[in-house]
Amino acid sequence: MRRSPKDTEESAAIVSRRGLILGGGMVAFATVLGTRMRHLQVNQADQFRLLAEENRINIRLLPPPRGQIFDRNGLLIAGNEQNYRVTIIRDEVDDPEKVLNDLSRLIPLTRKDINDVLEEMGRRSRLVPVTVADRLSWEDVSQVAVNAPALPGITPEFGLSRFYPRSDDYAHIVGYVGPVSDYDLSRIQNPDPLLQIPKFQLGKTGVENKFESSLRGKAGTKRVEVNAVGRVMRELGREEATKGDTLQLTIDTKLQNFVQARLSGESAAAVVIDVTNGDLVAIGSAPAFDPNKFVRGISVADYSSLTESKYRPLANKAVQGTYPPGSTFKMVTALAALEAEEIGIEETIYCGGFTELANRRFHCWKRGGHGKMNLRDSLKQSCDVYYYELAQRVGIENITKMARRLGLGERHDVPMSAVAKGLTPTKAWKAENRGKDWVIGDSLNASIGQGFVLASPLQLAVMTARLATGRAVSPRLVKAVDEKELPATTGEPLGLAKRTLDYIRDGMFAVSNESRGTAYRTRIADKTKRMAGKTGTSQVRNITAAERRAGVFRNEDLPWERRDHALFVGFAPYDNPRYAISVVVEHGGGGSTAAAPIARDIILAAQFDGIPPLSAYPSSQRGRIRSALEELPINDPTDGATQVSEA
Amino acid sequence: MSYLEYNLKSVPVGPSKLLYLNWAVVLLLVAIASIGFLMLYSVAGGSMNPWAEPQMKRFALGLVLMFSIALIPTWFLRNIAGLTYAICIVLLLGVEFFGSTGKGAQRWIDLGFMRLQPSELTKITLVLFLAAYYDWLDMKKVSRPFWVIIPVLIIAVPTYLTLRQPDLGTALLLVFGGGGLMFLAGVSWMYFAAVIGAGVGIVVGVFKSRGTDWQFLKDYQYRRIDTFLDPSSDPLGAGYHITQSKIALGSGGWTGRGYMQGTQSRLNFLPEKHTDFIFTTLAEEFGFVGGISLLALYIGVIVFCVFSAISNKDRFASLLTLGIALTFFLFFAVNMSMVMGLAPVVGVPLPLVSYGGSAMLVLMIGFGLIQSAHVHRPR
């Protein structure tokens, strides 16, 4: 490297000059960087600090535990159980399909599940967590938690889910909860933000639905610090959710269970009411279903078997079902006539088997006729002709008025779904709804609870309770909300003369305690528990003249759908009434054979607070009754109280 | 001054050379690296692992390396410049054929005990080779087209190979570093004017070619440019880096949230929080004061290097010092611009602060060269 000093100096000068230029350039650029830094960190600091807070703080709703429901004795009817699930938030994941596929290696997840979740995510906001899998085992959910770093957007969560320890027994009363549907949301103005929580459960039917606002509780919130993938780092603050109100029903689980067991196998309903305060102690409807299936998401097969069954298990027959009350209505007609003083107590009317009116024969159920009948005998033997005569004397308007005083044709205020109003017809009603004039035949049919008259088992039970007490007993299903007792009332006096009421009750006593009474066979032997009642058999078809001639009378010869409904109403103990009952067995045949035995067993169970002892039954029947009672699918109510989860 | 004189009279001998080091630069480097340790300790949530401790070990190794190289006479470095450059080219070719792929890019060769990124090393050897070239070249020929084309080719070959990996950040650094050296050597302004003109043309070409079969850049590179130009267009996708780093930076304010109190970086909002985006943690926790201090330290290094260079009468030594200073500058300037949203996201670490072995060791080798030039300067 030989070069002249001049060359070296010259080049060094160039390098120095250029070096200074470059150095100056670098310092200048550094100044630009410093200025920018100042701009971001000082001038815009507030704005960015706010963004940083938003980045870091996430407000999450804490779903409140749903209020529990207890029976009158404090046994759990509807509670909450621990439920593990996995959710995904669209916003936190780049490729949800891949993540879900990865997840399917840890927990059971079908191709279809994944597609459903993807579809659901498409419909919802990017920030809303979508449930991927529900009701996971602890093992599954732990698997997910451990692998969480590899599953962006996936969060294992635990929540509470509704559980009905009594399964079928309260299916119709309490109903069930289910996930919020779009339809539910569309009906609610200003929906509670809670409802946006995925799989949040809302009361769909029964008490769960009617008491939704008290049972739901109030959402809490928690402010959490999250990192970039939404993982919670720590909690900054929390406002606890307020638990929904606890409900206490008037139902007695033990009796309810007995009622459901006793009704099983039939398509039937029964209502037991405490006549002293209107408490509904049992409301049976059979067949029933397991509401837990609805909470968990019922399978299509299960659901269609419920909807397609001709016994209509989903219907709450006790309050929704309306039936022609048949002869159980006769007390109404009798009371109307007595109050209007159209008939004397000992006055007799002759029954020759039919009444001829307007060229039509109105038959008594007993073709040969009952002969001379007074009021007591007409109830005891359920003579129809006697009431045809009363109907002509008092007229339909008086009968209907009396029916309404006794609680028929009125929608009772009980928190269950689709409580029926029933029908107590008037002339105006027929003109309006049928476009035809009322004819005397309509009155005759109505007098024996046929024709247009319709009543639900609940209404019949209320009617019986009012007859038993002479007071306007009104049914009550909820005993206490949030441990505050709701007022119970014995009801205002109906204003009916005690003498007339006593006479009606005496007639009802004869029905089930005297020989030739229609329910004599189902009498109660225990003198302190004796029941007064009335049988009813209501036709669901007209018996044609041809049939009458051909002698097709026997229900057993007809297809089930065309058989008569069997009814029974009663109260007990006769001397000091405590419980009133109504039983309807759809297409069960005769009231005395199909409904009365059920009513007797139930009202005895109510009075004995458990399975009735054989001593309560007539000695001749004990052998048969013992085996029948033993076969009942009863379960001990205290079993379920501690059994929190079966899943 | 004859070669012999040069050697005997002015140059310290043996370990006493260490007394003649540019100690100001050493102290600045230690200060910068210490800031790095602090930040790595913080982003790990107050832990020496997984980053701070290995980083310290590497820095210690780097210091040893720097001191060792400082002892090597400059003339020897000049003599091996061509060889180191050739080795780097071979290694880059090696990556091309045998390299491992990480994050979609093929960048390193696994040597067993460490992963070697030849592209990092090339940043230094390119400067070294070009400095030697211009030292050899007669001053009068510097701006002649033939003698300009040769260094352009010297720059173009490794640039092409790193672009193939693809590593846009390193390629840019090579072009700017090499171009800067040509400028320092005295190549006519006219060439640079022409190149800048052509550069504008290429930028236009790059954008025009997008979506056609002959597009210049990969799709992700286009996206990065897009989001650089408008980060809000995709705040959770590709714009995420820029948006989040600006948020972290901006939320620091004047004095920051306090050490270990940064939320954005520790909560993982910041991607690459311990590597390319570590500056945001510093800025969040120590605010503007912290950020500007680090910048001042960097500028201090640059200033000392520039003065060392212009006071050095040896042309090779001057060019080498300035070239490496420029490379160092490019590192932090590009990184900070990127973090502050002034440049697209390219993978360039914050020198001596970001976690990472290759870059740190290569920089320490570079400073070793600067120290050697300083120690062995003609007096």
PDB file of N, CA, C and O in Angstrom, chain A residues 9 77 110 113 182 223 402 422 467 503 582 644:
ATOM      1  N   GLU A   9      -3.672  12.388   2.651  1.00  0.00           N
ATOM      2  CA  GLU A   9      -4.310  13.534   3.300  1.00  0.00           C
ATOM      3  C   GLU A   9      -5.581  13.956   2.593  1.00  0.00           C
ATOM      4  O   GLU A   9      -6.601  14.239   3.220  1.00  0.00           O
ATOM      5  N   ILE A  77     -87.137 -28.304  44.923  1.00  0.00           N
ATOM      6  CA  ILE A  77     -87.834 -28.714  43.702  1.00  0.00           C
ATOM      7  C   ILE A  77     -87.018 -28.335  42.473  1.00  0.00           C
ATOM      8  O   ILE A  77     -86.941 -29.074  41.505  1.00  0.00           O
ATOM      9  N   THR A 110     -68.324 -33.296  17.549  1.00  0.00           N
ATOM     10  CA  THR A 110     -68.506 -33.852  16.219  1.00  0.00           C
ATOM     11  C   THR A 110     -68.332 -32.768  15.172  1.00  0.00           C
ATOM     12  O   THR A 110     -68.313 -31.575  15.484  1.00  0.00           O
ATOM     13  N   ASP A 113     -71.152 -30.411  15.388  1.00  0.00           N
ATOM     14  CA  ASP A 113     -71.022 -29.441  16.488  1.00  0.00           C
ATOM     15  C   ASP A 113     -70.171 -28.272  16.044  1.00  0.00           C
ATOM     16  O   ASP A 113     -70.498 -27.107  16.281  1.00  0.00           O
ATOM     17  N   ASP A 182     -84.164 -16.466  19.948  1.00  0.00           N
ATOM     18  CA  ASP A 182     -84.361 -15.186  19.283  1.00  0.00           C
ATOM     19  C   ASP A 182     -85.788 -14.705  19.480  1.00  0.00           C
ATOM     20  O   ASP A 182     -86.051 -13.517  19.611  1.00  0.00           O
ATOM     21  N   ARG A 223     -64.566  -6.526  36.682  1.00  0.00           N
ATOM     22  CA  ARG A 223     -63.606  -5.878  35.804  1.00  0.00           C
ATOM     23  C   ARG A 223     -62.324  -6.662  35.918  1.00  0.00           C
ATOM     24  O   ARG A 223     -61.782  -6.831  36.992  1.00  0.00           O
ATOM     25  N   MET A 402    -124.416 -18.911  39.342  1.00  0.00           N
ATOM     26  CA  MET A 402    -123.976 -19.733  40.466  1.00  0.00           C
ATOM     27  C   MET A 402    -122.622 -20.394  40.154  1.00  0.00           C
ATOM     28  O   MET A 402    -121.728 -20.445  41.002  1.00  0.00           O
ATOM     29  N   GLY A 422    -112.053 -21.910  30.966  1.00  0.00           N
ATOM     30  CA  GLY A 422    -113.240 -22.764  30.969  1.00  0.00           C
ATOM     31  C   GLY A 422    -114.404 -22.047  30.314  1.00  0.00           C
ATOM     32  O   GLY A 422    -114.214 -21.014  29.659  1.00  0.00           O
ATOM     33  N   LEU A 467    -117.761 -25.106  47.970  1.00  0.00           N
ATOM     34  CA  LEU A 467    -118.942 -25.811  48.482  1.00  0.00           C
ATOM     35  C   LEU A 467    -118.681 -26.291  49.915  1.00  0.00           C
ATOM     36  O   LEU A 467    -119.550 -26.213  50.782  1.00  0.00           O
ATOM     37  N   TYR A 503    -127.308 -28.920  52.926  1.00  0.00           N
ATOM     38  CA  TYR A 503    -128.099 -29.918  52.235  1.00  0.00           C
ATOM     39  C   TYR A 503    -127.333 -30.502  51.041  1.00  0.00           C
ATOM     40  O   TYR A 503    -127.345 -31.705  50.793  1.00  0.00           O
ATOM     41  N   SER A 582    -110.227 -32.684  42.971  1.00  0.00           N
ATOM     42  CA  SER A 582    -110.915 -33.005  41.729  1.00  0.00           C
ATOM     43  C   SER A 582    -110.023 -33.948  40.940  1.00  0.00           C
ATOM     44  O   SER A 582    -108.798 -33.825  40.987  1.00  0.00           O
ATOM     45  N   VAL A 644     -77.968 -34.028  44.581  1.00  0.00           N
ATOM     46  CA  VAL A 644     -77.840 -32.773  43.856  1.00  0.00           C
ATOM     47  C   VAL A 644     -77.679 -32.993  42.361  1.00  0.00           C
ATOM     48  O   VAL A 644     -78.246 -32.299  41.553  1.00  0.00           O
TER      49      VAL A 644
END
